[in-house]
Backbone as a chain_set.jsonl record, in Angstrom:
{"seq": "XXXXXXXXXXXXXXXXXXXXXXXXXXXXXXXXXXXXXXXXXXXXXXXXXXXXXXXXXXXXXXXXXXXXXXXXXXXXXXXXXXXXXXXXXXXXXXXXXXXXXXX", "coords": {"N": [[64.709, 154.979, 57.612], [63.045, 157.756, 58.73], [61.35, 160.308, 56.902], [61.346, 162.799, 57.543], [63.772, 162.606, 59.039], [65.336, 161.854, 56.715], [65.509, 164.317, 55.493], [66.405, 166.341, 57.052], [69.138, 165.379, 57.105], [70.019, 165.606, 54.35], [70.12, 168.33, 54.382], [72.048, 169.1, 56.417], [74.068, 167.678, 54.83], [74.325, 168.787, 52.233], [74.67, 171.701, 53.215], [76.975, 171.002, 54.516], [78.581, 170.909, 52.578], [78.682, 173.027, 51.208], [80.056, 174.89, 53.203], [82.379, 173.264, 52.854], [83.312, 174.033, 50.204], [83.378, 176.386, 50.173], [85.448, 176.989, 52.218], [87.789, 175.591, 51.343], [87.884, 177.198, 48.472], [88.747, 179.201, 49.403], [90.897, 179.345, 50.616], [92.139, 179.546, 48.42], [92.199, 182.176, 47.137], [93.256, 184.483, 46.282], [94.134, 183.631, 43.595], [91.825, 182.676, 42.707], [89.043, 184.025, 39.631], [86.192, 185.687, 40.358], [84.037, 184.255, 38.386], [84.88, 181.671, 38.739], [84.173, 181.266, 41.55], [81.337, 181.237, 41.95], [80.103, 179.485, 39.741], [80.948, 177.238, 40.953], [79.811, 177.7, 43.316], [77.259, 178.273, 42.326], [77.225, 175.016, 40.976], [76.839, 173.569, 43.287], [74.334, 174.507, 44.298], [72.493, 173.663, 42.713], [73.153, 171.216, 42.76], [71.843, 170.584, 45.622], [69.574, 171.685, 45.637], [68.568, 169.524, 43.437], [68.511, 167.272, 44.639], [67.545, 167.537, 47.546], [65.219, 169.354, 47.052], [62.988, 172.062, 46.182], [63.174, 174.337, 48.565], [65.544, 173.022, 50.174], [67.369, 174.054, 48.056], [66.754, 177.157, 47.404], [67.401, 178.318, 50.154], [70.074, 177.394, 50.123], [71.296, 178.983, 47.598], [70.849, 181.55, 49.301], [72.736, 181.233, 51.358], [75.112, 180.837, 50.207], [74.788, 183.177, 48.303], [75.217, 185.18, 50.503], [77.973, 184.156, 51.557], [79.523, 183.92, 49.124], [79.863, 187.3, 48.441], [80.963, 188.098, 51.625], [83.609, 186.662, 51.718], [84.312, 186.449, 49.192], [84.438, 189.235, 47.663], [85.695, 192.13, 47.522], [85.599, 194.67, 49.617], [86.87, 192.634, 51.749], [84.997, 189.83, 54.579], [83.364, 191.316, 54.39], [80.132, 192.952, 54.557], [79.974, 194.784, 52.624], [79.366, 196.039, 49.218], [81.991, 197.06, 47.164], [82.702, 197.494, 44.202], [80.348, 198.359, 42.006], [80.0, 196.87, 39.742], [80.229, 194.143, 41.091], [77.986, 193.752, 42.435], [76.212, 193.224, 39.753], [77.115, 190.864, 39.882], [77.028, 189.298, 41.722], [73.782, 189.954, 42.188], [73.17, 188.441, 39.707], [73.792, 185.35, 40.315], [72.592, 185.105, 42.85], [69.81, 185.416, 41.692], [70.123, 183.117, 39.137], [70.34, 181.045, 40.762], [68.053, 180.575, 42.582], [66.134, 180.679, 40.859], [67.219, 177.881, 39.699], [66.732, 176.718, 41.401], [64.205, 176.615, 41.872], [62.842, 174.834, 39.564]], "CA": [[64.858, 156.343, 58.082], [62.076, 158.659, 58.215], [61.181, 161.451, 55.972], [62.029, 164.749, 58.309], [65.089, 162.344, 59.392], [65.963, 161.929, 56.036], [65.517, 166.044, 55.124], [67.646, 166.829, 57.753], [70.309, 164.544, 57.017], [70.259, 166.316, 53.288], [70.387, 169.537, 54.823], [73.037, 168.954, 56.728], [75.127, 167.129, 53.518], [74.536, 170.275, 51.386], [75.478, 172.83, 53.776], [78.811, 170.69, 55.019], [79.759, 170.673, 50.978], [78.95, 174.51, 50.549], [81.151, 175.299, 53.933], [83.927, 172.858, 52.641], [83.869, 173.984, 49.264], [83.754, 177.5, 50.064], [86.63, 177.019, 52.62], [89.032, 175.318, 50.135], [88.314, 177.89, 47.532], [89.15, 181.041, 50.085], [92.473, 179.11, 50.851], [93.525, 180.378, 46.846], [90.922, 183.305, 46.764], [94.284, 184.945, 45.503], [94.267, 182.728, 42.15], [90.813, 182.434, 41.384], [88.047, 184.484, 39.383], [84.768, 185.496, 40.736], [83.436, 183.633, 38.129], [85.006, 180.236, 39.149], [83.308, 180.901, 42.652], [80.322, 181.345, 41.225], [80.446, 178.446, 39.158], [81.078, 176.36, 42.065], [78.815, 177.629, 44.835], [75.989, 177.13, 41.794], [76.766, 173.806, 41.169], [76.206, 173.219, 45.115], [72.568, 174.336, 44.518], [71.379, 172.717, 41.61], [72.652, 169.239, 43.21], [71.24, 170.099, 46.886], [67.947, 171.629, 44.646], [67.987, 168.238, 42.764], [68.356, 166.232, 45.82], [66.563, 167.938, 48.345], [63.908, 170.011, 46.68], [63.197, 173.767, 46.901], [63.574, 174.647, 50.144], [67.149, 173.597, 50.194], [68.129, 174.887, 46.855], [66.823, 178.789, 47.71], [68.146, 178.806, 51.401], [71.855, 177.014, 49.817], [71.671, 180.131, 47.321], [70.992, 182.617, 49.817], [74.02, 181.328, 51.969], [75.98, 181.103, 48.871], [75.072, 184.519, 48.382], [76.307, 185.547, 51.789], [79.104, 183.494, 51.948], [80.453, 185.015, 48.07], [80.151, 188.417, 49.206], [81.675, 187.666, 52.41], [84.489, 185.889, 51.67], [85.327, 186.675, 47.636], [84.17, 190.255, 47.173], [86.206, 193.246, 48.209], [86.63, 194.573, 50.758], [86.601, 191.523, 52.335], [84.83, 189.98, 55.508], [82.289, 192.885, 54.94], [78.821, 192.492, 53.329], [79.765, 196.032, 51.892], [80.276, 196.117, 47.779], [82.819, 198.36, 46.812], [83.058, 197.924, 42.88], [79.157, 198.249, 41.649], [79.424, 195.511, 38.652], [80.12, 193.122, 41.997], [76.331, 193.839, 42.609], [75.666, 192.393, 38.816], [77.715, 188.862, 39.633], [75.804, 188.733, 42.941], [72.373, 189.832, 41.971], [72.596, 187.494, 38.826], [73.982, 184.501, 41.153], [71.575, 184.772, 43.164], [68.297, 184.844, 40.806], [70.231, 181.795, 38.858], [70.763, 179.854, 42.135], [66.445, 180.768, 42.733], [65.542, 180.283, 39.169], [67.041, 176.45, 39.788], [66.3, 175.485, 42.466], [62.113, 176.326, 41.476], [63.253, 173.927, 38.733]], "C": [[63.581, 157.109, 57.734], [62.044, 160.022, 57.357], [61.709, 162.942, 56.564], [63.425, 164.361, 58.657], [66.429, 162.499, 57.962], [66.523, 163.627, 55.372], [66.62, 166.667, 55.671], [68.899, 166.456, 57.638], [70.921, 165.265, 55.132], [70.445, 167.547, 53.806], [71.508, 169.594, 54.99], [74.44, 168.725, 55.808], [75.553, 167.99, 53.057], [75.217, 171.09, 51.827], [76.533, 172.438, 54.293], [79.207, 170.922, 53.863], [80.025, 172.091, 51.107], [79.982, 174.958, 51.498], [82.378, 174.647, 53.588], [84.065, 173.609, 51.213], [84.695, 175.36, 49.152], [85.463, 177.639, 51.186], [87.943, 176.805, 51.65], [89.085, 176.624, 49.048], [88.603, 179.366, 48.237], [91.001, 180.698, 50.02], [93.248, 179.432, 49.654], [92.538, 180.988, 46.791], [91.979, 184.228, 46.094], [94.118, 184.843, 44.152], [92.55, 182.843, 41.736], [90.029, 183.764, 41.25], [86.688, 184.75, 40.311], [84.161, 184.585, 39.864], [83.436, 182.003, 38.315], [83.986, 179.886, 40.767], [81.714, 180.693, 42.639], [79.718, 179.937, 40.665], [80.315, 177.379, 40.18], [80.13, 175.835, 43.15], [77.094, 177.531, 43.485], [76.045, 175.879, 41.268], [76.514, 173.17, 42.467], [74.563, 173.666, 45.183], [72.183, 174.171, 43.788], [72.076, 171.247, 42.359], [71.873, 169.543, 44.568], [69.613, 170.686, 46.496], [67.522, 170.298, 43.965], [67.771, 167.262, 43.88], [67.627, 166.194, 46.893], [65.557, 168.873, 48.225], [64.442, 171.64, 46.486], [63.424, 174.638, 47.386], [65.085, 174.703, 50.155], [67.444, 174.865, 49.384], [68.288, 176.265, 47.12], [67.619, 178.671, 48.889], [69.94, 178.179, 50.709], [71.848, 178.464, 48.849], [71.927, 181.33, 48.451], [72.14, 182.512, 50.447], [75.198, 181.154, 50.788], [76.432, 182.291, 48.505], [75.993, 185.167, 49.475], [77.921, 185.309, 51.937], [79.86, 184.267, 50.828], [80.579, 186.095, 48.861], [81.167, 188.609, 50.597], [83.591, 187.384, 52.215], [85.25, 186.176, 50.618], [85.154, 188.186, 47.483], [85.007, 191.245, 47.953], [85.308, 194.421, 48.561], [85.929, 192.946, 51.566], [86.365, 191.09, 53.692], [84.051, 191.338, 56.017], [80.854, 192.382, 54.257], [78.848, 194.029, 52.417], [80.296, 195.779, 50.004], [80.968, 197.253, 47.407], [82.698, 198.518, 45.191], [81.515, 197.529, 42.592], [78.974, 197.01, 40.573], [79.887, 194.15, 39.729], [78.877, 193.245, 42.105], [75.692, 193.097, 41.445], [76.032, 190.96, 39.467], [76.714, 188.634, 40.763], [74.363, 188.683, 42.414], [72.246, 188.624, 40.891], [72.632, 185.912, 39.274], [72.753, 183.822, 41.521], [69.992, 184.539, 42.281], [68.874, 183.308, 40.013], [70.111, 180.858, 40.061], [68.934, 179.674, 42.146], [65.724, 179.982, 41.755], [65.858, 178.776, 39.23], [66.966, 175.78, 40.756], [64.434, 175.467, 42.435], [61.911, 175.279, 40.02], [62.995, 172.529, 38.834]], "O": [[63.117, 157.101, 56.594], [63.077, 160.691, 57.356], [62.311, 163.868, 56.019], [64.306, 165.221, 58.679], [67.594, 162.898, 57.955], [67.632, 163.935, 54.935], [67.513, 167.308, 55.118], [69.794, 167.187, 58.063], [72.116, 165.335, 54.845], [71.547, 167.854, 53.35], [72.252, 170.017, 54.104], [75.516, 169.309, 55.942], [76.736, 168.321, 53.131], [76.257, 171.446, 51.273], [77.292, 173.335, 54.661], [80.401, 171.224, 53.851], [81.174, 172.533, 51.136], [80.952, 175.468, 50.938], [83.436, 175.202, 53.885], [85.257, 173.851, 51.028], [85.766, 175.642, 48.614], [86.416, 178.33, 50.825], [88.813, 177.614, 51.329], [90.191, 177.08, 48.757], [88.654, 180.436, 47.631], [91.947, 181.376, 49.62], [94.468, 179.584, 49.597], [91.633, 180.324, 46.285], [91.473, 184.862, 45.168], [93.958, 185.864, 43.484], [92.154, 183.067, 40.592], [90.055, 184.597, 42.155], [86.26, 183.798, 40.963], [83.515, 183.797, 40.554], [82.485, 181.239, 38.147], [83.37, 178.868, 41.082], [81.102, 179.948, 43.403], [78.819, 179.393, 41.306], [79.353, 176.622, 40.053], [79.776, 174.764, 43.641], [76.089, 176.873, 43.752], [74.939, 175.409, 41.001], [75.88, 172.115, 42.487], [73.751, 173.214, 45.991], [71.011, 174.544, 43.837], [71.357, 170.25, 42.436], [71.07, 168.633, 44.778], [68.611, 170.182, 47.003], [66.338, 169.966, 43.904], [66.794, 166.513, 43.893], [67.082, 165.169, 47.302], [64.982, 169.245, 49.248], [65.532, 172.208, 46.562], [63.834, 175.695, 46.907], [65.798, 175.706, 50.151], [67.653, 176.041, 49.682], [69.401, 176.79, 47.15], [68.787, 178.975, 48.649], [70.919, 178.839, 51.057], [72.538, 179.304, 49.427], [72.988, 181.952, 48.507], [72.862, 183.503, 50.337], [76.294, 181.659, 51.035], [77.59, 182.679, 48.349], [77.155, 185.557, 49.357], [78.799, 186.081, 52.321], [80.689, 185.116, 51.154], [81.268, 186.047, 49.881], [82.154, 189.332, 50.466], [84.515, 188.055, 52.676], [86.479, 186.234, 50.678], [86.199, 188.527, 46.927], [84.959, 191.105, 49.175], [84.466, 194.957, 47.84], [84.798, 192.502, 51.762], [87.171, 191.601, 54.469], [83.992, 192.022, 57.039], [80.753, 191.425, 53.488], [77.924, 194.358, 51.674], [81.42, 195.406, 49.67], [80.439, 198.364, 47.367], [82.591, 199.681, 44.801], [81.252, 196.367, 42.901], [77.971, 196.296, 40.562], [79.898, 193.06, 39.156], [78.503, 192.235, 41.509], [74.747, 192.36, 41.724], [75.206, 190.048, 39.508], [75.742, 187.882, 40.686], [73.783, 187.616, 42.214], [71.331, 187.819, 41.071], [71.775, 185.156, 38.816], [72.123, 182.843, 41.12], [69.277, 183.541, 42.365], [68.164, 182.323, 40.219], [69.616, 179.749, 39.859], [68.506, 178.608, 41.704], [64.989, 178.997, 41.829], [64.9, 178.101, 38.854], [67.089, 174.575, 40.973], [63.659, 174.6, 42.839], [60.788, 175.074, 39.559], [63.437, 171.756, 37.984]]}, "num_chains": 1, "name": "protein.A"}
């Protein structure tokens, strides 16, 4: 397999885990913590940072980012934050997710 074949084929891996993982964990978004999502969607970019470099790692945070907000943060299905220390879990998210994937 070639090298851009193989990139893409990691791409692809990463971002099917982060859409399954994040699906399964909306289906009990009831039950869990922000910090379990958290938790979760950064171990999805330190392995697709260890596996596929840089590049992944930041772009899997940034949709990580998106996708939390999105999906776990109230009001939900908005990119709006309503409770301001949601802005800490995100902003710090995201710079950890950054911070390892330049790792």
């Amino acid at each position: 397999m070639t090298a851009p074949r193989r990139q893409l084929r990691q791409w692809l891996i990463w971002f099917g885990v982060l859409v399954v993982v994040g699906a399964l964990m909306w289906t009990v978004r009831t039950r869990l913590d922000k910090a379990h999502v958290v938790l979760a969607f950064l171990l999805i970019v330190l392995g697709g940072s260890s596996a596929g470099g840089r590049a992944l790692g930041i772009s899997l945070a940034g949709a990580a980012f998106l996708a939390f907000d999105w999906l776990f943060v109230p009001p939900y299905n908005t990119l709006v934050i309503a409770d301001p220390l949601d802005w800490l879990v995100l902003i710090a998210f995201l710079v950890t997710g950054v911070v390892a994937a330049q790792l």
